[in-house]
Amino acid sequence: MAVVAYIEINDGIIKKGSLEAASFAAKLAQEKGIKAVAVVVGKGGDTSILGKYGIAEALHYNVEDTQINSLSVAQILHAEAQSLGATDTVFSGSWIAKAAAASLAVHAQMGIVTEVTELPKNGTILKKAFSNKAFVKVELQNPKNCYVISANSFGLHENQVNISVQEKNYSTSSVLSHVSFNKDTSKVSLTDAELVVSAGRGLKAPENWHLVEELAKVLGAGTACSKPVSDAGWRPHHEHVGQTGISISPNLYIAIGISGAIQHLAGVSSSKNIVAINSDPEAPFFKAADYGIVGDAFDILPKLTEALRKAKA
Amino acid sequence: MKILVCISSVPDTTTKISFVNDNKEFNSAGVQFIINPYDEFGLTKALKIKEQLGGTVTVIHVGPASNEPIIRKALAIGADSAVRIDGEAVDGLMVAHEIANYVKNNPFDLIFTGRESIDYNGGIMPHALSAILNIPAVSPCVGLEISGSEAHLETFVDGGKEKLKTALPVIVGSQKGLVEESDLIIPNMRGIMLSRTKPLEVFTVQNSVNNQKVAQYELPPAKKACKMIDAGNVEELVSLLQNEAKVI
């Protein structure tokens, strides 16, 4: 018997969401008195880092990025979950992880709970609902379950152990074939970002975005935008945060020129700290923020960037 | 081209969420229910493909009779026929099993779902359906072209996008990008009139899986009052972020 964590390697790096899954699995295994095993899929990467989060055993499938998709990962996980006798399987909230979790739940007849924020307790587990507007405690109906963690809600828990890594082979038979990638790995991925700088229509035009990017660069932050900005084509769709975009929970979210409509707040309200900068003192965002500045973004942003540069120097 | 579009009924995006019955039930009083916005992108794409290649568009919904207004809306937008599985949609896994039961007897070339529903946000339905039916799923899907019996699809990967291809049938987890917001169709009077006479078949729910049960809802803790900082004193914000919030 084992608690299994699915760990992704993208471009040679184990992402934060996967480390969170490792932490969750290690803690759950400890409570159950069984072992935690990481099933790692991806090329290269320093798998031994998982030992820092309480994982003593890892199986590494050295699979090329072009071979990784929802179907191939699901095949690997299903086979390993069976041979390890997985009682619980833990996933990050990434798209591939969700796909693999759903597929495993079907094939291994396990239960599945998504948007999980805490370890299960006495047959119940807490999860987010209504796009971050609420939580719901659910009673698990299946003795074996897949848990998909809501990003940055469980957190990383260090507990260094010795780790043994076994290299495994996988030959693909997926009916989904890779055609091409269009990636920019120089930027901070939004769901993994600890800090996010986001702007809305208050910035007036796409050519003003350099102000946001400069601030983000000084902070090492990801950049995001509101729905109207993405709808207008000022910024790409994948930067749209909110109820119908992506949901994020960074440690710091800076909202510039975003009024704070309920749909936008749904996607960002679980951020640990929120700063709102808006020229309208009545903007609803000030009710959801921890820190607020009323004023002109074009005046404040360069000053803030400069002040942060000095503070970080 | 036989196309199926799975639609879910969700509270409108502006809904203020609250609960009743000792926080055991969602308070639906005064709440406007809509077609899940992600599903609507799928429906719109389905109609575009039908326009190009011919065929039929069927919508399917798991829910009680009281949800029929959203089914009629999908028909008014342009779907040809509808199927309702009569039962409460418990979760993504249950809905996938119910829809799979229908598809096993009524095969389709293309199946659209939303990438997730905006009420429970699981995002697992398209992939669970994929696993049950042994049909590949691409979700979220931000680009789709059909050429002959092949589908060319675009999805998000870490740091960007990936193009994939597969033979039909395929399951598509829809979102903006598949079509644009401006492509969405507002039903006209003719569409609304027609929707009343379009076929709507009702099947009994099978309830073959038992995954989770709601015990209790809770609202997030209330926010403390926002600390206002003078626009001329950004240094104070920097200092608060460093020393109080300790995030930079």
XYZ file of C-alpha atoms in Angstrom, chain A residues 35-206:
172
model
C 4.924 4.850 2.372
C 4.710 7.792 -0.047
C 5.960 7.164 -3.570
C 6.459 9.845 -6.217
C 5.795 8.920 -9.833
C 7.830 11.478 -11.751
C 7.214 12.038 -15.460
C 9.431 14.254 -17.590
C 12.881 14.669 -19.018
C 15.870 15.289 -16.756
C 15.255 17.256 -13.603
C 16.621 16.832 -10.110
C 14.258 14.209 -8.709
C 16.201 13.989 -5.428
C 14.754 17.397 -4.394
C 11.560 15.479 -3.482
C 13.431 14.071 -0.452
C 13.273 17.548 1.046
C 9.473 17.233 1.136
C 9.322 13.815 2.798
C 9.375 11.527 -0.266
C 11.660 8.510 0.294
C 10.941 6.695 -2.951
C 10.621 8.015 -6.489
C 10.072 6.338 -9.841
C 11.371 8.503 -12.659
C 9.981 8.118 -16.187
C 12.395 10.008 -18.398
C 9.814 10.961 -21.049
C 10.367 13.657 -23.690
C 8.109 16.756 -23.477
C 6.678 15.864 -26.882
C 5.507 12.481 -25.546
C 3.792 13.891 -22.463
C 0.046 14.334 -22.765
C -3.077 13.522 -20.813
C -3.260 9.977 -22.190
C 0.398 8.966 -21.801
C 0.580 10.253 -18.210
C -2.676 8.494 -17.355
C -1.270 5.178 -18.661
C 1.886 5.481 -16.561
C -0.025 6.427 -13.422
C -2.595 3.699 -13.790
C 0.082 1.030 -14.135
C 2.072 2.340 -11.149
C -0.974 2.901 -8.940
C -1.906 -0.732 -9.499
C 1.507 -2.205 -8.870
C 2.102 -0.023 -5.776
C -1.388 -0.663 -4.385
C -2.194 3.052 -4.209
C -4.784 3.911 -1.550
C -4.626 7.624 -2.338
C -3.119 9.479 -5.279
C -2.226 13.150 -5.088
C -2.105 15.621 -7.996
C -1.265 19.284 -8.489
C -3.927 21.412 -10.194
C -2.113 21.560 -13.548
C -4.109 20.611 -16.644
C -2.170 17.405 -17.270
C -2.471 16.441 -13.598
C -6.252 16.955 -13.610
C -6.530 14.861 -16.764
C -4.459 12.046 -15.274
C -6.456 12.155 -12.030
C -9.791 11.883 -13.855
C -8.526 9.032 -15.974
C -7.073 7.157 -12.987
C -10.312 7.575 -11.028
C -12.231 5.959 -13.889
C -9.795 3.134 -14.649
C -8.961 2.223 -11.038
C -12.515 2.934 -9.790
C -11.249 5.447 -7.248
C -13.084 8.507 -5.986
C -11.878 11.945 -7.057
C -11.988 15.296 -5.294
C -10.708 18.481 -6.939
C -9.780 21.952 -5.600
C -8.639 20.319 -2.346
C -7.115 22.635 0.286
C -6.430 20.340 3.277
C -5.605 16.733 4.153
C -8.631 14.425 4.489
C -9.891 14.032 8.044
C -12.257 11.292 9.313
C -13.565 10.532 5.850
C -14.206 14.164 4.928
C -12.151 16.698 2.992
C -12.343 20.456 2.452
C -12.322 21.873 -1.071
C -12.994 25.162 -2.832
C -16.267 25.732 -4.666
C -17.995 28.406 -6.729
C -14.748 29.730 -8.216
C -13.135 30.607 -4.867
C -16.328 32.232 -3.560
C -16.869 29.423 -1.001
C -15.548 26.205 0.511
C -17.340 22.890 0.830
C -16.624 19.949 3.096
C -17.426 16.686 1.324
C -17.827 13.159 2.669
C -15.711 10.704 0.730
C -17.749 7.745 -0.506
C -14.901 5.647 -1.865
C -12.121 4.112 0.300
C -9.568 4.964 -2.436
C -9.327 8.526 -3.726
C -7.536 10.881 -6.086
C -6.951 14.363 -4.656
C -6.333 17.348 -6.924
C -4.864 20.205 -4.873
C -5.900 23.818 -5.375
C -2.582 25.561 -6.162
C -0.776 27.237 -3.244
C -3.465 26.315 -0.701
C -1.752 23.388 1.054
C 1.732 24.866 0.764
C 5.188 23.301 0.873
C 6.149 21.390 4.021
C 9.822 20.559 4.400
C 10.777 17.251 6.020
C 14.123 16.037 4.674
C 14.440 12.263 4.200
C 16.814 10.056 2.212
C 15.387 9.352 -1.203
C 15.975 6.489 -3.615
C 15.235 7.151 -7.263
C 14.529 4.339 -9.707
C 14.717 5.101 -13.448
C 11.890 3.603 -15.499
C 11.175 3.257 -19.198
C 8.011 4.099 -21.030
C 7.146 3.365 -24.608
C 4.349 5.545 -25.841
C 1.213 4.296 -27.502
C -0.895 7.447 -27.208
C -3.338 8.249 -30.006
C -2.702 11.970 -29.383
C 0.334 13.025 -31.408
C 2.460 16.061 -30.752
C 2.725 18.540 -33.626
C 4.542 21.564 -32.184
C 5.184 23.734 -29.141
C 4.881 27.491 -28.911
C 6.425 28.219 -25.528
C 8.101 31.130 -23.833
C 9.858 29.648 -20.824
C 11.609 32.905 -19.951
C 8.479 34.183 -18.202
C 7.207 33.200 -14.758
C 4.289 30.776 -15.084
C 1.188 32.404 -13.656
C -0.130 29.490 -11.588
C 3.312 28.907 -10.071
C 4.116 32.572 -9.473
C 4.564 33.683 -5.838
C 3.982 37.287 -6.880
C 1.664 38.533 -9.622
C 1.271 42.002 -11.122
C -2.015 42.460 -12.962
C -3.632 45.337 -14.810
C -6.974 46.276 -16.296
C -8.575 48.849 -18.537
C -7.236 51.600 -16.275
C -3.976 51.290 -18.211
C -5.840 52.674 -21.251
C -3.862 50.994 -24.060
C -1.680 47.915 -24.720
